[in-house]
Amino acid sequence: MIATIDIHKESLHFACAHFTILGSNRRENLHGHNYFVRAVATGKVDDNGLCFDYNTLKKEIEALCQELDETTLLPSKSPYLDIERSDKHVTAVFGDERIQFLNRDVLLLPIRNVTVEELATWFLDQLTARDAFRGLAINELVLTISSGPSQSASVSWITQ
């Protein structure tokens, strides 16, 4: 038998600041969101009545949420944003704007833009690369990142 486990707990969230880049000369103002993560995993039910230890999946998602929590996220792969680093600061250069942050407040992600679709892809890539995840008997995973009750993106992973 195949079962689907749907995991969406209050603890699977992170809060961060960002701005979405809308083109070469247009961006949103810096603002924040409380993002929520949902994982829907499918697997074969074993002789013990379990698909996999979903506490392990929750812990791995929580760990990734903690990495992002209370940071300003900047996309390091944006064609429109240059990042300058010094000992104390990160400066985001967008057109003629220079936006300066303290190093400790910034997390550079290897994404093109800070959007729910890019965050969902980054999150899924990070999660599926972890040894603890690879040890789970998951056949398929749909991961959703939402920035509010009416805005989300989902990405899928299927075992090879």
Short mmCIF file of C-alpha atoms in Angstrom, two decimals:
data_model
loop_
_atom_site.label_atom_id
_atom_site.label_comp_id
_atom_site.label_asym_id
_atom_site.label_seq_id
_atom_site.Cartn_x
_atom_site.Cartn_y
_atom_site.Cartn_z
CA MET A 1 0.00 0.00 0.00
CA ILE A 2 1.12 3.56 -0.75
CA ALA A 3 0.33 6.38 1.69
CA THR A 4 0.72 10.14 1.63
CA ILE A 5 1.90 12.02 4.70
CA ASP A 6 1.04 15.73 4.86
CA ILE A 7 3.25 17.72 7.24
CA HIS A 8 2.40 21.34 8.00
CA LYS A 9 3.12 22.44 11.54
CA GLU A 10 3.41 25.88 13.12
CA SER A 11 7.11 25.20 13.77
CA LEU A 12 7.81 24.84 10.03
CA HIS A 13 8.21 28.53 9.30
CA PHE A 14 10.77 31.29 9.00
CA ALA A 15 10.61 35.07 9.03
CA CYS A 16 12.85 37.12 6.79
CA ALA A 17 13.22 40.37 4.93
CA HIS A 18 13.67 40.64 1.17
CA PHE A 19 12.80 42.59 -1.93
CA THR A 20 11.67 41.05 -5.18
CA ILE A 21 13.45 42.28 -8.29
CA LEU A 22 10.86 43.03 -10.97
CA GLY A 23 13.28 43.91 -13.79
CA SER A 24 16.53 45.69 -14.50
CA ASN A 25 15.28 48.98 -13.08
CA ARG A 26 12.39 48.06 -10.78
CA ARG A 27 12.22 46.34 -7.41
CA GLU A 28 9.95 46.14 -4.42
CA ASN A 29 10.79 47.97 -1.23
CA LEU A 30 12.50 45.96 1.48
CA HIS A 31 9.81 44.17 3.47
CA GLY A 32 9.29 40.96 5.41
CA HIS A 33 7.19 37.81 5.41
CA ASN A 34 6.42 34.94 7.70
CA TYR A 35 6.95 32.01 5.36
CA PHE A 36 5.45 28.58 6.02
CA VAL A 37 6.68 25.24 4.72
CA ARG A 38 4.47 22.27 3.90
CA ALA A 39 5.72 18.85 2.84
CA VAL A 40 3.55 16.15 1.29
CA ALA A 41 5.49 12.89 1.06
CA THR A 42 4.45 9.61 -0.52
CA GLY A 43 5.88 6.21 0.29
CA LYS A 44 5.17 2.54 0.65
CA VAL A 45 3.72 1.46 3.99
CA ASP A 46 6.08 -1.08 5.59
CA ASP A 47 5.34 -4.11 7.76
CA ASN A 48 5.36 -1.87 10.83
CA GLY A 49 2.56 0.33 9.44
CA LEU A 50 4.84 3.28 8.62
CA CYS A 51 6.01 4.88 5.39
CA PHE A 52 9.04 6.48 7.02
CA ASP A 53 10.01 8.26 10.22
CA TYR A 54 8.36 11.59 9.55
CA ASN A 55 9.87 13.07 12.71
CA THR A 56 13.16 12.98 10.80
CA LEU A 57 11.58 14.87 7.91
CA LYS A 58 10.12 17.48 10.30
CA LYS A 59 13.49 17.96 12.03
CA GLU A 60 15.29 18.48 8.72
CA ILE A 61 12.70 21.03 7.57
CA GLU A 62 12.90 22.82 10.94
CA ALA A 63 16.69 22.99 10.66
CA LEU A 64 16.45 24.61 7.23
CA CYS A 65 13.85 27.06 8.53
CA GLN A 66 16.26 28.02 11.33
CA GLU A 67 18.99 28.77 8.76
CA LEU A 68 16.71 31.31 7.06
CA ASP A 69 14.93 32.71 10.11
CA GLU A 70 15.48 36.35 11.07
CA THR A 71 17.69 37.16 8.11
CA THR A 72 17.60 39.42 5.09
CA LEU A 73 17.69 37.18 2.04
CA LEU A 74 19.57 38.32 -1.06
CA PRO A 75 19.78 36.40 -4.35
CA SER A 76 23.38 35.85 -5.41
CA LYS A 77 22.41 34.74 -8.95
CA SER A 78 20.32 37.74 -9.95
CA PRO A 79 21.46 39.30 -13.23
CA TYR A 80 20.32 42.69 -11.89
CA LEU A 81 21.89 42.71 -8.44
CA ASP A 82 25.56 42.97 -7.56
CA ILE A 83 26.73 41.95 -4.11
CA GLU A 84 29.74 43.57 -2.45
CA ARG A 85 31.17 42.19 0.80
CA SER A 86 33.49 43.74 3.33
CA ASP A 87 34.52 42.71 6.83
CA LYS A 88 31.44 44.31 8.35
CA HIS A 89 28.91 44.85 5.58
CA VAL A 90 27.09 43.38 2.63
CA THR A 91 26.07 45.92 0.04
CA ALA A 92 23.39 45.13 -2.53
CA VAL A 93 23.89 47.24 -5.64
CA PHE A 94 20.79 47.63 -7.78
CA GLY A 95 21.13 50.17 -10.57
CA ASP A 96 22.21 53.39 -8.85
CA GLU A 97 21.06 52.19 -5.40
CA ARG A 98 23.48 50.92 -2.78
CA ILE A 99 21.67 49.11 0.04
CA GLN A 100 23.95 48.31 2.96
CA PHE A 101 23.39 45.59 5.59
CA LEU A 102 25.43 44.18 8.45
CA ASN A 103 27.03 40.84 7.52
CA ARG A 104 25.31 39.05 10.39
CA ASP A 105 21.87 40.06 9.10
CA VAL A 106 22.26 38.78 5.52
CA LEU A 107 22.04 35.36 3.97
CA LEU A 108 23.04 35.10 0.32
CA LEU A 109 21.15 32.33 -1.44
CA PRO A 110 22.20 30.89 -4.82
CA ILE A 111 18.89 31.86 -6.41
CA ARG A 112 17.86 34.41 -9.06
CA ASN A 113 15.23 36.22 -7.01
CA VAL A 114 13.65 36.00 -3.58
CA THR A 115 10.25 34.66 -4.61
CA VAL A 116 8.20 31.76 -3.27
CA GLU A 117 9.01 29.71 -6.37
CA GLU A 118 12.77 30.24 -6.02
CA LEU A 119 12.63 29.64 -2.25
CA ALA A 120 10.66 26.42 -2.73
CA THR A 121 13.23 25.15 -5.24
CA TRP A 122 16.17 26.10 -2.98
CA PHE A 123 14.49 24.49 0.01
CA LEU A 124 13.75 21.25 -1.85
CA ASP A 125 17.31 21.06 -3.22
CA GLN A 126 18.76 21.56 0.26
CA LEU A 127 16.40 19.07 1.88
CA THR A 128 16.89 16.26 -0.66
CA ALA A 129 20.69 16.62 -0.47
CA ARG A 130 20.76 15.85 3.26
CA ASP A 131 21.84 12.39 4.37
CA ALA A 132 18.95 12.13 6.82
CA PHE A 133 16.46 12.75 4.01
CA ARG A 134 18.11 10.25 1.67
CA GLY A 135 17.71 7.61 4.38
CA LEU A 136 13.92 7.96 4.34
CA ALA A 137 11.77 5.70 2.17
CA ILE A 138 10.09 8.58 0.35
CA ASN A 139 9.07 8.01 -3.27
CA GLU A 140 7.75 11.48 -3.96
CA LEU A 141 7.81 14.81 -2.16
CA VAL A 142 5.88 18.00 -2.88
CA LEU A 143 7.24 20.96 -0.97
CA THR A 144 5.27 24.19 -0.68
CA ILE A 145 6.48 27.58 0.55
CA SER A 146 3.80 30.17 1.33
CA SER A 147 4.25 33.81 2.17
CA GLY A 148 0.68 34.16 3.32
CA PRO A 149 -2.66 32.38 3.10
CA SER A 150 -3.15 33.25 -0.57
CA GLN A 151 0.37 33.06 -2.04
CA SER A 152 2.49 29.92 -2.38
CA ALA A 153 4.60 27.85 -4.74
CA SER A 154 5.08 24.10 -4.83
CA VAL A 155 7.88 22.02 -6.31
CA SER A 156 8.15 18.26 -6.66
CA TRP A 157 10.83 15.62 -6.22
CA ILE A 158 10.47 12.01 -7.34
CA THR A 159 12.95 9.27 -6.45
CA GLN A 160 14.97 7.96 -9.34
#
